[in-house]
Short mmCIF file of C-alpha atoms and ligand atoms in Angstrom, two decimals:
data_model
loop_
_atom_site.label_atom_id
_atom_site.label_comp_id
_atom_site.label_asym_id
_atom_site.label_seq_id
_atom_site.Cartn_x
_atom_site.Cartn_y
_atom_site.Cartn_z
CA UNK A 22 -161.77 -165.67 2.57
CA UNK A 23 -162.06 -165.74 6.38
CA UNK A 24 -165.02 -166.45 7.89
CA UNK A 25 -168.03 -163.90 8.67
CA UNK A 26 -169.29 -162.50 11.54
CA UNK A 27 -171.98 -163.66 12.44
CA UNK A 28 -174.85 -160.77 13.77
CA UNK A 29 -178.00 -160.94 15.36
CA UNK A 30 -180.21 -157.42 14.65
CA UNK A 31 -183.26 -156.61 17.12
CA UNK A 32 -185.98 -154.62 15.75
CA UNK A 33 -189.65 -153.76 17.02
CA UNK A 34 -190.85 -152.15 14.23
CA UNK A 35 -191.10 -151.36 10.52
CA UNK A 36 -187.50 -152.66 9.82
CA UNK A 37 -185.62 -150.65 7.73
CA UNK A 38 -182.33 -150.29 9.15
CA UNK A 39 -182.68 -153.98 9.67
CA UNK A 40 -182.99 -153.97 6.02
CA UNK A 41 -180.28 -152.08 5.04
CA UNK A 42 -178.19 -154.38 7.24
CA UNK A 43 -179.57 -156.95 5.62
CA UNK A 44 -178.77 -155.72 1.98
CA UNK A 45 -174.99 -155.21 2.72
CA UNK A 46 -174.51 -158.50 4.11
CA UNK A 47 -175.56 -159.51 0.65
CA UNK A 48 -172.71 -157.72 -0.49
CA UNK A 49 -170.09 -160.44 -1.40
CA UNK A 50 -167.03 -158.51 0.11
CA UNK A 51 -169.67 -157.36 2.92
CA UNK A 52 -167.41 -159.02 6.71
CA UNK A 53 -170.30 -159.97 8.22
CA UNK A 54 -173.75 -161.69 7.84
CA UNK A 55 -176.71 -161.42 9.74
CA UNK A 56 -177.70 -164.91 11.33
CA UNK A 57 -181.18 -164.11 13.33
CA UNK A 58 -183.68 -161.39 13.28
CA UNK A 59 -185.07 -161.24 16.84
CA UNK A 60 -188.03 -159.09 18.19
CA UNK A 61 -190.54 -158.39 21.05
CA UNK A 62 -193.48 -158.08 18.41
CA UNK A 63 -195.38 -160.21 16.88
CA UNK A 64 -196.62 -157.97 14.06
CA UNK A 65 -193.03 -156.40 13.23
CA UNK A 66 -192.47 -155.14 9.85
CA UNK A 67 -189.03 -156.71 10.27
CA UNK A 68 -190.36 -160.19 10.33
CA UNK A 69 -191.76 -159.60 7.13
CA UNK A 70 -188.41 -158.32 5.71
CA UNK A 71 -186.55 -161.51 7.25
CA UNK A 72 -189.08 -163.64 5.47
CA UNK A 73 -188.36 -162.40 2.04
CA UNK A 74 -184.87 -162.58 3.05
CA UNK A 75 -185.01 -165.87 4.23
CA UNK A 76 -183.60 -164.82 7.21
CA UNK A 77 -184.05 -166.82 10.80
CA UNK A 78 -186.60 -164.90 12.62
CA UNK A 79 -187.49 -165.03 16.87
CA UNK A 80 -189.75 -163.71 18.42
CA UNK A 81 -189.83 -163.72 22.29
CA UNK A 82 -192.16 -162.15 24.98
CA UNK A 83 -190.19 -159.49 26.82
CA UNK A 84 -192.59 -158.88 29.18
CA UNK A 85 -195.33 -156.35 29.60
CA UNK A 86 -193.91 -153.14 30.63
CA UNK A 87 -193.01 -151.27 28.02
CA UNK A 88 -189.30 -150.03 27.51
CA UNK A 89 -187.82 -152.78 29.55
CA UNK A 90 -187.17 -156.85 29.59
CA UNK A 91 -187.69 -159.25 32.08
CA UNK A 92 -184.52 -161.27 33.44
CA UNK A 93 -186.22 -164.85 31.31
CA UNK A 94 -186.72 -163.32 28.02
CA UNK A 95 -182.67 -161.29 28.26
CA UNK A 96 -181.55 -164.78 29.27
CA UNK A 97 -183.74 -166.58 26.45
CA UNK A 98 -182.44 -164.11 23.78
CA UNK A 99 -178.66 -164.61 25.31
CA UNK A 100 -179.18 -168.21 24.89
CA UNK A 101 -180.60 -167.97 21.04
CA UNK A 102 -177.43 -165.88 19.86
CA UNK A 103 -174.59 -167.85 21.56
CA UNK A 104 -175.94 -171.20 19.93
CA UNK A 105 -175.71 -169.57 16.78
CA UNK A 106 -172.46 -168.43 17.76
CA UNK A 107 -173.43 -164.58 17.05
CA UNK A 108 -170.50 -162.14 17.45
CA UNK A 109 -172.41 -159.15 17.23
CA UNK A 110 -176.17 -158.08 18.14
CA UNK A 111 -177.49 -154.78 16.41
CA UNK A 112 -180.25 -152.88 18.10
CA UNK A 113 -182.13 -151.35 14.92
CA UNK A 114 -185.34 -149.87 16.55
CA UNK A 115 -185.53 -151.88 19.18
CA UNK A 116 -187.73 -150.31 21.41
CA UNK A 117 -186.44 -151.75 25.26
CA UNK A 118 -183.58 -150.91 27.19
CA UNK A 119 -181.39 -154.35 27.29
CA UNK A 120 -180.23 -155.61 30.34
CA UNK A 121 -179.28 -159.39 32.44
CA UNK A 122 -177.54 -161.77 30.59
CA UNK A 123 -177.87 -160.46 27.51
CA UNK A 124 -176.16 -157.19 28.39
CA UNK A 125 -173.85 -159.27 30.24
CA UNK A 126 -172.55 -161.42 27.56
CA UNK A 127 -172.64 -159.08 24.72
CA UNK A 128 -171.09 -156.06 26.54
CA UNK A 129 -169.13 -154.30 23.80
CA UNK A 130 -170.12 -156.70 21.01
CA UNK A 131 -173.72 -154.99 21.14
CA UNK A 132 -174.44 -151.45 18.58
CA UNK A 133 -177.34 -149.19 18.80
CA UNK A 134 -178.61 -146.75 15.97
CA UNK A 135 -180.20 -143.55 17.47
CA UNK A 136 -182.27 -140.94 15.47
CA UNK A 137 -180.20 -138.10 16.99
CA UNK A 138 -176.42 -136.85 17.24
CA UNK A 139 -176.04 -137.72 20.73
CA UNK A 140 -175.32 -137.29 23.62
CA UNK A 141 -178.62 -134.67 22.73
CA UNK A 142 -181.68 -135.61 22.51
CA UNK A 143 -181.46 -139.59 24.05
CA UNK A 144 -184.63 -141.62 24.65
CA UNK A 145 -187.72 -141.40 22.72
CA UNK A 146 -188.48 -139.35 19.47
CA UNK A 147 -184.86 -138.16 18.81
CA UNK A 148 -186.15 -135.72 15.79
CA UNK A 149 -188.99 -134.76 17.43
CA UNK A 150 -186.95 -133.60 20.38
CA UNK A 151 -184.13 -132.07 17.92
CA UNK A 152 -187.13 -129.76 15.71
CA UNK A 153 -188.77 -128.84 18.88
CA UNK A 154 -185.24 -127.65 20.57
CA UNK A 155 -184.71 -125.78 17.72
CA UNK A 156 -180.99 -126.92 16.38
CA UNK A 157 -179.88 -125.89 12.94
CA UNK A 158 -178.74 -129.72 12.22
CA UNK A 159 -179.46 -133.18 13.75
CA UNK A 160 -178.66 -136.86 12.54
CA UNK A 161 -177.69 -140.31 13.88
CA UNK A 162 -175.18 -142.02 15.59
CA UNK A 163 -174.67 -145.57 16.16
CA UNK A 164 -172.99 -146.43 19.24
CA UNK A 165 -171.83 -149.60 21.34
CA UNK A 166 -174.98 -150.07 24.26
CA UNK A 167 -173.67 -149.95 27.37
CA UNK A 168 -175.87 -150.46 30.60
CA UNK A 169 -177.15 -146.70 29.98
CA UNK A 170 -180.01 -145.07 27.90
CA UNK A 171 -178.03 -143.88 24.50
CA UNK A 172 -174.70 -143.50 26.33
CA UNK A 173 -172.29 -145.89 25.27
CA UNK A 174 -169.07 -145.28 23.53
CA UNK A 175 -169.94 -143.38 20.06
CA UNK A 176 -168.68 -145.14 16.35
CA UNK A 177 -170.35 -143.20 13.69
CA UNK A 178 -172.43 -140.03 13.26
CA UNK A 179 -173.96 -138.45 10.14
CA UNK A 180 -175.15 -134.97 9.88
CA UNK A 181 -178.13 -133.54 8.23
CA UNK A 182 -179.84 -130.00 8.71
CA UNK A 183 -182.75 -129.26 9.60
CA UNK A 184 -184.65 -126.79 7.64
CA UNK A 185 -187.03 -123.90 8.53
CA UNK A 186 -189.93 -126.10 7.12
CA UNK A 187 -189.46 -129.75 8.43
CA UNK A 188 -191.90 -131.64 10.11
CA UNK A 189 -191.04 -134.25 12.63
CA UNK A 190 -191.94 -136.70 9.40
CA UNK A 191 -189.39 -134.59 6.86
CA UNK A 192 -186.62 -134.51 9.10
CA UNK A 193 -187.23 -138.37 10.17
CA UNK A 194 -187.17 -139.10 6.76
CA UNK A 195 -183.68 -137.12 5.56
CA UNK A 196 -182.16 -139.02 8.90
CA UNK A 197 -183.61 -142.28 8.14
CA UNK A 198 -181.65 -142.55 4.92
CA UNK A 199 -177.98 -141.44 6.52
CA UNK A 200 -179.10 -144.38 9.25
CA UNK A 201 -178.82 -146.50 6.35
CA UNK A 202 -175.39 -145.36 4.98
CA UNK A 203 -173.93 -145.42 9.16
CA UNK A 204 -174.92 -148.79 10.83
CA UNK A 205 -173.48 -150.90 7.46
CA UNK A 206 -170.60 -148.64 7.71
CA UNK A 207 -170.54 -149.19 11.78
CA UNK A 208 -170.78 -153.30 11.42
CA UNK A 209 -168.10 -153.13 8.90
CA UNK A 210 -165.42 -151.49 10.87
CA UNK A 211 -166.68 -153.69 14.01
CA UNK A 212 -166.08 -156.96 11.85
CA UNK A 213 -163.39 -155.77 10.42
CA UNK A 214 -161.87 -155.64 13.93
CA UNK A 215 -161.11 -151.79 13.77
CA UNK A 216 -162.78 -149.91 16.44
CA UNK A 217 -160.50 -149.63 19.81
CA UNK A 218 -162.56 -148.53 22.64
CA UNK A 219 -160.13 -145.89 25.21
CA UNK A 220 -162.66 -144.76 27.51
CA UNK A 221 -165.45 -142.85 26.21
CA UNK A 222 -163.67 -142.50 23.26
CA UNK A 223 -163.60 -144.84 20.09
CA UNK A 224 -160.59 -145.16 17.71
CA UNK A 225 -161.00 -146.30 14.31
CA UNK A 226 -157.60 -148.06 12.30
CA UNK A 227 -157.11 -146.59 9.26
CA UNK A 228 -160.00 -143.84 9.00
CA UNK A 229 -159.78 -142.43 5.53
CA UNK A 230 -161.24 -138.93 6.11
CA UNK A 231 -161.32 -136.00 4.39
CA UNK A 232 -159.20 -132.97 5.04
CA UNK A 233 -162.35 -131.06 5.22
CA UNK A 234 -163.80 -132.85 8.02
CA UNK A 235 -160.69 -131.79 10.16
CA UNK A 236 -161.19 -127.91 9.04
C1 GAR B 23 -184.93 -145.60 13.57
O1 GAR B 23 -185.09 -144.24 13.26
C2 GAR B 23 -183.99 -145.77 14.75
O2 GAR B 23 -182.95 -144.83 14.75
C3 GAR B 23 -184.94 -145.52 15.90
O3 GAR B 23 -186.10 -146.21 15.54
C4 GAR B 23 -186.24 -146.18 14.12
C5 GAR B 23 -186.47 -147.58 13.64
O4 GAR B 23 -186.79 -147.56 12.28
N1 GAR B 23 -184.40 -145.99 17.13
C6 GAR B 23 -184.60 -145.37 18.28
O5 GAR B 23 -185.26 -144.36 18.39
C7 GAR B 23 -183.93 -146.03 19.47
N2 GAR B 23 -183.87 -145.11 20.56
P1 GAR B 23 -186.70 -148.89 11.43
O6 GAR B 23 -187.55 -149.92 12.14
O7 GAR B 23 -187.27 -148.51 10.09
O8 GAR B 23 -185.25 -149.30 11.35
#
């Protein structure tokens, strides 16, 4: 069996996407396994996930202002994943916008989940934004982070509606759980060396999709 991938996920919160990650690298025929659990906060759900998981944890000071990361801690995470020989870093709630080194060395080997179908509703509070516009459906997509706020190249989106009675919590909620079934699916095709970036544009080898989808 040829060797896994090796992935670093960054969360600053609760921690279940990081989770679900988590669970399919369990999987036996799963391509990838996750190495390091990195985050800016000290009291992150996550790090109690990684510790029943007995998975590596880090966590490093990004700096005061919220949203962003000083040049030291991108160039202390940087440093972390390449001596662990990481190959991919998942962003899974991570709640700063990456830049320096760590952008710089992991350009196009770095994937973000967002609580939205983008390119609407970027940034902060995705399903808050997507009840309060008023759309008929929202979702996720997990993309590759480029040096922009939710605008890199997009992999995978799932749909859900949103219904005349949803709260911000409801909706969350029905999105949360198709955030689960995209970023495994996402890191899979990723490790199993199948996504070709063209542009804004990202091919997958060998999509099996439905008819349906097409119509
Ligand atoms: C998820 O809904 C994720 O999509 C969102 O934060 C939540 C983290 O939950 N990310 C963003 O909004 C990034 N812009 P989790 O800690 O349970 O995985």
């Amino acid at each position: 069996m040829p060797e896994k991938l090796k992935i670093a996920v960054m969360a600053s919160g609760r921690g279940s996407n990081f989770r679900s990650l988590a669970l399919s690298c369990l999987e036996e025929s799963f391509p990838a396994a996750i190495s390091l659990l990195a985050t800016d906060n000290p009291e992150a759900g996550a790090l109690y996930i990684a510790d029943e998981m007995g998975i590596e944890t880090a966590v490093v000071d990004c700096g005061g202002r919220r949203g962003s990361m000083t040049p030291d801690s991108s160039s202390k995470l940087a440093e972390l994943f390449r001596k662990r020989g990481i190959g991919l870093v998942c962003l899974a709630g991570f709640m700063r916008i990456v830049k320096g080194e760590l952008m710089r060395i992991y350009s196009l080997r770095m994937l973000n989940i967002h609580p939205a179908l983008l390119p609407s509703f970027k940034g902060l509070h995705g399903q808050r934004q997507a009840l309060e516009y008023g759309v008929r459906y929202s979702g996720c997509t997990v993309h590759f982070v480029d040096e922009g706020i939710d605008t890199g190249p997009i992999i995978i989106q799932k749909v859900v509606p949103v219904l005349q009675e949803d709260t911000e919590e409801t909706l969350s909620a029905r999105i949360l759980k198709e955030e689960h079934r995209a970023y495994p699916e996402a890191v899979r095709l990723f490790a199993e060396n199948r996504l070709r970036i063209e542009g804004r544009r990202v091919f997958i080898e060998n999509e099996k999709r439905r008819n349906s989808d097409a119509d």
